Amino acid sequence: MTQSDSKTSRSELDQKTIALIEQIAAQVRANIDHGRLPEISLPVRSLENVIYDLAKGYFELGGAHKTRTLTTNTARSFAQTLRMMALSRTMVEHDDFATKREVYYISKNWGDCRFDEQVESDAVMDDIEASASVEGLAREQLRFYPEAHGGSVAGRLTVIDRNSATGETVEIDCSRLGSGAYSIPRSVEHLWFRTDARFILAIETGGMFQRLNNHRFWETAGCIIIEMGGVPTRATRRFIRLLSDNEKLPVYCFVDCDPYGFTNIYRTLKVGSGNAAHVNRFLCVPQARFLGVTPQDIVDFGLRDATHPLSATDVKRAEDALENDPFVKAHPAWIAAIKQQLSMGVRAEQQALAKWGLNYVIKEYLPKKLSNPESFLP
Amino acid sequence: MTQSDSKTSRSELDQKTIALIEQIAAQVRANIDHGRLPEISLPVRSLENVIYDLAKGYFELGGAHKTRTLTTNTARSFAQTLRMMALSRTMVEHDDFATKREVYYISKNWGDCRFDEQVESDAVMDDIEASASVEGLAREQLRFYPEAHGGSVAGRLTVIDRNSATGETVEIDCSRLGSGAYSIPRSVEHLWFRTDARFILAIETGGMFQRLNNHRFWETAGCIIIEMGGVPTRATRRFIRLLSDNEKLPVYCFVDCDPYGFTNIYRTLKVGSGNAAHVNRFLCVPQARFLGVTPQDIVDFGLRDATHPLSATDVKRAEDALENDPFVKAHPAWIAAIKQQLSMGVRAEQQALAKWGLNYVIKEYLPKKLSNPESFLP
Amino acid sequence: MAHRQREISISEFFLKNRHLLGFDTPAKALVTAVREAVDNALDACKEAGILPEITVEVSDRYGKSKVIVEDNGPGIVEDQIARIFGKLLYGSKFHKLSQSRGQQGMGISAAGMYGQLTMGKPLHIVSRVKGDKLASEMYVSIDTGKNRPDIHKKKQLRWDRPHGTRVAMEMEGHHQTGPHSVETYLKQTAIANPHLAITYQNPKGEVIRFNRSTNTLPKRPFEIKPHPYGIELGRLIQMLNNTNSRTLLGFLVDEFSCVGKKTALSIIALARKHSDRELSERSHPKHIAHAQATALHKAIQTTRVLAPRTDCIVPIGEDQLLTGLRKELAADFFTVVTRPPAAYRGNPFQVEIALAYARPGGGDVEVDAGGHMRKRATRDEPASEHLIAQKDEPVRLLRFANRVPLLYQQAGCAIAKAVIQTNWRGYGLHQPKGSLPIAPMAILVHVASVWVPYTSESKEAIEPYPEILKEIKLGLQQCARGLAQYLRRETHLHEEYDRRVYIEKYLPQIGIALQEILTLSDEERDLTIKKLDDTLHRSRTKRGAPHDAERFEDQP
Amino acid sequence: MAHRQREISISEFFLKNRHLLGFDTPAKALVTAVREAVDNALDACKEAGILPEITVEVSDRYGKSKVIVEDNGPGIVEDQIARIFGKLLYGSKFHKLSQSRGQQGMGISAAGMYGQLTMGKPLHIVSRVKGDKLASEMYVSIDTGKNRPDIHKKKQLRWDRPHGTRVAMEMEGHHQTGPHSVETYLKQTAIANPHLAITYQNPKGEVIRFNRSTNTLPKRPFEIKPHPYGIELGRLIQMLNNTNSRTLLGFLVDEFSCVGKKTALSIIALARKHSDRELSERSHPKHIAHAQATALHKAIQTTRVLAPRTDCIVPIGEDQLLTGLRKELAADFFTVVTRPPAAYRGNPFQVEIALAYARPGGGDVEVDAGGHMRKRATRDEPASEHLIAQKDEPVRLLRFANRVPLLYQQAGCAIAKAVIQTNWRGYGLHQPKGSLPIAPMAILVHVASVWVPYTSESKEAIEPYPEILKEIKLGLQQCARGLAQYLRRETHLHEEYDRRVYIEKYLPQIGIALQEILTLSDEERDLTIKKLDDTLHRSRTKRGAPHDAERFEDQP
């Protein structure tokens, strides 16, 4: 697919989006005209309707739908759903966008159906997104942008964007940003890349990112480093996915050795979350691998005395993963790793490596790990 | 001051930092050797010891000191203060750094004086910073970096950084980042700038920043746009301060029209906060001016029906500012504006402008405001 | 030590223990004295079949109080006056089983004794028997050492009343307002005695009138014999010894109620089986030995006997109670139940319960014929401040025994216990553990009995015998079911009302959205929304229309 | 109706109202019966100056209980036996003002009456007067209609005791364990009567022995006249009428305690001022008119009279109370106070209070001579389960009146009210509003008086007269101050201990930091820290060393 292909297909996708919204509204009007209570059918987003697709390697929505019929209890969200669809349609038409927060504020002009809390407007937005995703339409097609921008990027990467005024191409060389970094925008659909990197290193903490960037780790290691800042935002996930897909780069994750790091940060990046299964097909990165810190690293790198005991929450989270998480259950290596951690009873932060010196991570740990990517957890 | 000047003075500052730490420790040891309970004298950081300096235009620490004598109640923080000073000394020596969070984790290896919560380690760090600031040493001299990186930057600006490996100069053209942006690093002391912008526009919300960036507002307006994301982080504040100081650029703030926007976001950027008075001299931007949204804007731009009533908290915050805030009390224009808002009884978000269309802000509001900077609130 | 042993007069005993009779504090003493006099007046009128008309007058000067109670009763013959007012444990009601207010022959003499103790003044009595030309006037005090009356002055005089009694007492007293006041006592008395008219003049000189709401006298209760159930062995032996009957059969039939010849014979037959000695219907009661009496006692408890006769108790009645309540309490919902009579320890009793619920803020929802709803205007604050609880208070209890209000010692009373032990949460009220329910409500409980078991001689609370507790609780549950129904209906109506108002808010918004998406004209939009409104209205009036949010379907 | 008025016998009255005497339920009746018999035995021994040795035996077969109480008292002369056990309101203690257990001449006869009512069996009494060759045996019941004894059998027999009385009663009863058990009652009796030895055989046949902890008999209380303060006008008039004195002066001196000639003359002089009629020291008491009596009454109340005589009341005494408590309760802190005597309504009384506090989890901190501290081992769970509260429970009250434990009706008792009205939070305890404080503690309160004002004849609770409440509260406050001091000291020691352990943790860390910054050798580091440790220890042992965090200084 070339850039001009993309341009064509983008306008087709816009047509598809508008048609979808009009079709739903027309159906509601038809119901009313026939003297029936109008209904909107929406995919069920609750966990019961989420399936882990082993082949694709991520969580997906199942086929269940809920029917939102206009009654006392639903009157408000029924009206809100329709008004938000109308908003989306207008934005597609004018090629504009609104962040989730902007949508919430825009609703303040919707009289009685204004949202009182942003969680409400987010939920309705999710419903509409889910409907669109079933038709293969990503959220950005609806012109709803996430509030958070993506993480920072540095390393052997040139991002190819365009000047929105002139259409002229713009290239950003992420190896020439000094101690600063490239800040991923809220929507990345239109980006292209050029790189000679051998892999992408996705890093949990901002502090570690700054350390690797200040010491230009990416230069010697031949990679792109991306700051996730805890659980990665949607923009970050989509960026990594696009970059990895287009440039055929492996993605290595460098996060804390604790159940939160495994099952929340890494697992979200790789297979998505059950709560937002309707967007996983666009966001998750099935090709990601877990570089560390692993429970075995604690042994191999002598970190034992820089660990902390597992909290009750940690233990619960780990046991829950072993019992219920289809991703973990599909991977014996993960089962073994989590069991190992439970039997050790401790967790380690990325910072634990600092016990051997603040830059031990650059000089020893990462080179040693990267010499054997086959050993990474799946 | 040239770049090489800066290099020289930096190593001098490092010597000064190490001497300060050694002198405090030596004093403690001398106390002990003379059979006295050791003491550490630290500037008082509480509000009673904070003075608003009308001439300088920001909050500063007064001369009061507290003496931390070693007793039951202070044993823990006494030991922690010394250990953290030792850490700082080591990092200065090896030209390394640690984020606040890293310091917290490093303390986990400090046995009984490990911090249980990061707020504790932050407080001790603030004490040490305050001591250093009295000697004219910025926090970065101690090698404590804030956890949060700075906001995003775009516009007519070239940031001049260096390749930390080769020392070679690196230039980042912030007008050629497409829909992305430059992410301000955690420490900005070493940055230099080149720009033909006429002013800096500091923006409260990420959504508004993305909008202005996507529509390349900075290109036509001839400016640099910086995303604050609510109350600006230390890195953002220091960046704006350095950029404004070095390039003699006015700073215009574009925030919500509510007491929080006035007295928390804008006031923090401009004059700093009483709670962190010891670092204000390095961080605050006295040259900042308030572009909007002002209470008068609500009238002038017909936003009345897109406002929300002031909450009780809003009213309390506004009345408190009128009564107690030396910054507000020093500026009749602010007193008038806050009183106007109280009498109107409503507040308006930046997003309120969207009522005239999502891009009304670009096409109408900002051009109209910028045509008359003298009208900005001080 | 033996020579110092001595007999103690009952008057001396109660003089020392006068708190037992309700004369603990000046404030309480005043109410108790009024109560004793009014009780006596009402009982006297009842016995004589007279519609009672009572005047009460209270004055209070610096703790020296005067109470005057005058009735239109039958009057008292002169040679009884002194003993009735000047001797404890003297009366007509103790030895019979019949429902009456007073029963221990103690109250009015005790009031006199208290006055005598605190002020040194005798009682002043005027009484005229119907038909007599003149009335008797007497000043009486009690010789406590001997428990007998001391007559100070006595004379015949003209009195403008054709018949009646007037008693005036002076005592250390303290007049107060509120739930333990004379006025509250009289108001409650009026509720439980709708045939009674009272004129009350308080110490400020204000006259308050409680009118009668019926001219019908309550039925007169019959005097009865004890019911055999619950009789104790010792009492049975005593009765066997004291009877005038000469055969066991005669004894059983004559001395007990509800025991006919057939029942008596079954009892004797059963007793014979248990007894090792001869026992027949002709056995002489006085010759029955202890072991035989035990067998007889056992036989009585296991033989089926008719329930106690009910004509010995006269309840207020559901209609009258309701009339009385509506007259004195401003509430939105009333319910009342008169339970069938029951017995404890062989004593018949009967329980009546009423609830009066004042919906907070008033405002019931009304539905008109067209299906439209509106809220009724808010009711004014009720004047019955001390009789009905506020929204967040424990319910008020109006306790009555034989139509007499009980004002004190609520906590120890069977009525309070029964209310607390009832699970009001099951009926939609809030109830802290082990406490009265919280509701804007009054609970009236009336226990009528031939012998009310008070917890003390001051007759302030009813002993919580299991049988009595059970009956009160059954009655409470019955009333509570009605209340729960009322509350559910009210809640339902309010919800329905709120739902209608709610849904109508969102129709214009749906219109705007459809217009924007489908680029409708204003007319098209309004037409669509009008149709939607009609459809909703139709589906709403159907019963069982789904209020429920969303249907889930599996689409494979 | 007049012809039906009739006198009521006191026995009939209480037979019907037996719950008033504590015979409400079989369980309570059993404890009440034991109590009445033990009280009588103790009073008899006291009067005769004998160290009491009492045997109690209780059996219980399917609700038929038997209680046997035997004492080593002086015995009862034969012709008194029947009246003491077979007539209500007969006794030696009612007419005098002197501290004693029984006072109303009601208890043991009432127990007999209850047995008679429920089981139809008379009381069985054996009694031998010291010096008599034979003992008298008698079966006695009560003729309730006439309130007089019925003697069923009577004979003389040999008995191995030299003197004493044994009473056996059969009744409907129910033996239970716990805070309202016979055993708890006896244990509390032993606490309040350290000179008493009890042998108790419970229905399971187990024998429990409570030994005496002193061989000294309590002092015998003297009989007294009433104190003039608090006497009511009516009673004064009655006394004026009944006196044998022929002059007002003689009357005042003879009939009251604490009134000497001088005081009497001041009273009369003052009364003369108030009175409009002649009044002198020689006025004849019986001729004093009502108005004069009122003046006299007023004069008495405003004249300064000595406090009541104290030798009429014998408290248990602080030492004895402490001994008794330590013997029966496992606690860490005891405090006791005997208040000076006071009076209510002219009746002297005296209050004693004790607290026993069991520190939860035990473990006081001990400081040795060298200044080192250690925690004492945890105490075993105390055996005194029903007498001392657990950590999170309301305190247990041990209530006594004239050394008799009060087990029932705690809520209505002056003692409970005084404890609740005391602000325990001020002394470091947790106390929910309007409730007993929460603490692992027992509060013992003993009210001794020549006339204890019980709230009912069953003698279960003390009427909360203001004077009595006040005295109890003063005593509680006195004890609570001691408790607060103890708790503060304990808290202080624990804190000091924790502080020492705490600070020592951080010294090595200070060492590491100094070493890193100043690049010290390990030896230099250790030497510095050793010096610091010494300095800290020195400053710690100085009193008033600042625990406080940070000093603030202004440096301009």
CSV table of N, CA, C and O in Angstrom, one decimal, chain A residues 68-78, chain C residues 499 502-503 506 540 546-550:
chain,number,residue,atom,x,y,z
A,68,ARG,N,-30.8,-1.6,22.5
A,68,ARG,CA,-31.2,-0.5,23.4
A,68,ARG,C,-32.6,0.0,22.9
A,68,ARG,O,-32.6,0.8,21.9
A,69,THR,N,-33.6,-0.4,23.6
A,69,THR,CA,-35.0,0.0,23.2
A,69,THR,C,-35.3,1.3,24.0
A,69,THR,O,-34.8,1.4,25.2
A,70,LEU,N,-36.0,2.2,23.5
A,70,LEU,CA,-36.3,3.4,24.2
A,70,LEU,C,-37.4,3.2,25.3
A,70,LEU,O,-38.5,2.9,25.0
A,71,THR,N,-36.9,3.2,26.5
A,71,THR,CA,-37.8,3.1,27.7
A,71,THR,C,-37.3,4.1,28.7
A,71,THR,O,-36.4,4.9,28.5
A,72,THR,N,-38.0,4.2,29.9
A,72,THR,CA,-37.6,5.1,30.9
A,72,THR,C,-36.1,5.0,31.2
A,72,THR,O,-35.4,6.0,31.2
A,73,ASN,N,-35.7,3.8,31.5
A,73,ASN,CA,-34.3,3.6,31.9
A,73,ASN,C,-33.3,4.0,30.8
A,73,ASN,O,-32.1,4.2,31.1
A,74,THR,N,-33.7,3.9,29.6
A,74,THR,CA,-32.7,4.1,28.5
A,74,THR,C,-32.9,5.4,27.8
A,74,THR,O,-32.0,5.7,27.0
A,75,ALA,N,-33.9,6.1,28.1
A,75,ALA,CA,-34.2,7.3,27.3
A,75,ALA,C,-33.0,8.2,27.2
A,75,ALA,O,-32.7,8.7,26.1
A,76,ARG,N,-32.4,8.5,28.3
A,76,ARG,CA,-31.2,9.4,28.3
A,76,ARG,C,-30.1,8.9,27.4
A,76,ARG,O,-29.6,9.6,26.5
A,77,SER,N,-29.7,7.6,27.6
A,77,SER,CA,-28.5,7.2,26.8
A,77,SER,C,-28.9,6.9,25.4
A,77,SER,O,-28.1,7.1,24.5
A,78,PHE,N,-30.2,6.7,25.1
A,78,PHE,CA,-30.7,6.5,23.8
A,78,PHE,C,-30.5,7.9,23.0
A,78,PHE,O,-29.9,7.9,21.9
C,499,ARG,N,-41.0,8.8,36.5
C,499,ARG,CA,-40.6,8.2,35.2
C,499,ARG,C,-41.2,9.0,34.0
C,499,ARG,O,-40.5,9.3,33.0
C,502,TYR,N,-39.5,12.2,33.5
C,502,TYR,CA,-38.1,11.9,33.0
C,502,TYR,C,-38.0,11.7,31.5
C,502,TYR,O,-37.3,12.4,30.8
C,503,ILE,N,-38.8,10.8,31.1
C,503,ILE,CA,-38.7,10.4,29.7
C,503,ILE,C,-39.0,11.5,28.7
C,503,ILE,O,-38.4,11.7,27.7
C,506,TYR,N,-36.3,13.8,27.2
C,506,TYR,CA,-35.3,13.4,26.2
C,506,TYR,C,-35.8,13.4,24.7
C,506,TYR,O,-35.1,13.2,23.8
C,540,ARG,N,-46.8,2.7,27.8
C,540,ARG,CA,-46.8,3.0,29.3
C,540,ARG,C,-48.1,2.5,30.0
C,540,ARG,O,-48.1,2.0,31.1
C,546,PRO,N,-42.0,-2.9,29.8
C,546,PRO,CA,-40.7,-3.1,30.4
C,546,PRO,C,-40.1,-1.7,30.8
C,546,PRO,O,-40.0,-0.8,30.0
C,547,HIS,N,-39.8,-1.6,32.1
C,547,HIS,CA,-39.0,-0.4,32.5
C,547,HIS,C,-37.6,-0.8,32.3
C,547,HIS,O,-36.7,0.1,32.6
C,548,ASP,N,-37.3,-1.9,31.9
C,548,ASP,CA,-36.0,-2.5,32.0
C,548,ASP,C,-35.1,-2.0,30.9
C,548,ASP,O,-35.6,-1.8,29.8
C,549,ALA,N,-33.8,-1.9,31.2
C,549,ALA,CA,-32.9,-1.3,30.3
C,549,ALA,C,-32.7,-1.9,28.9
C,549,ALA,O,-33.3,-1.5,27.9
C,550,GLU,N,-32.0,-3.0,28.9
C,550,GLU,CA,-31.6,-3.5,27.6
C,550,GLU,C,-31.8,-5.0,27.5
C,550,GLU,O,-31.6,-5.7,28.5
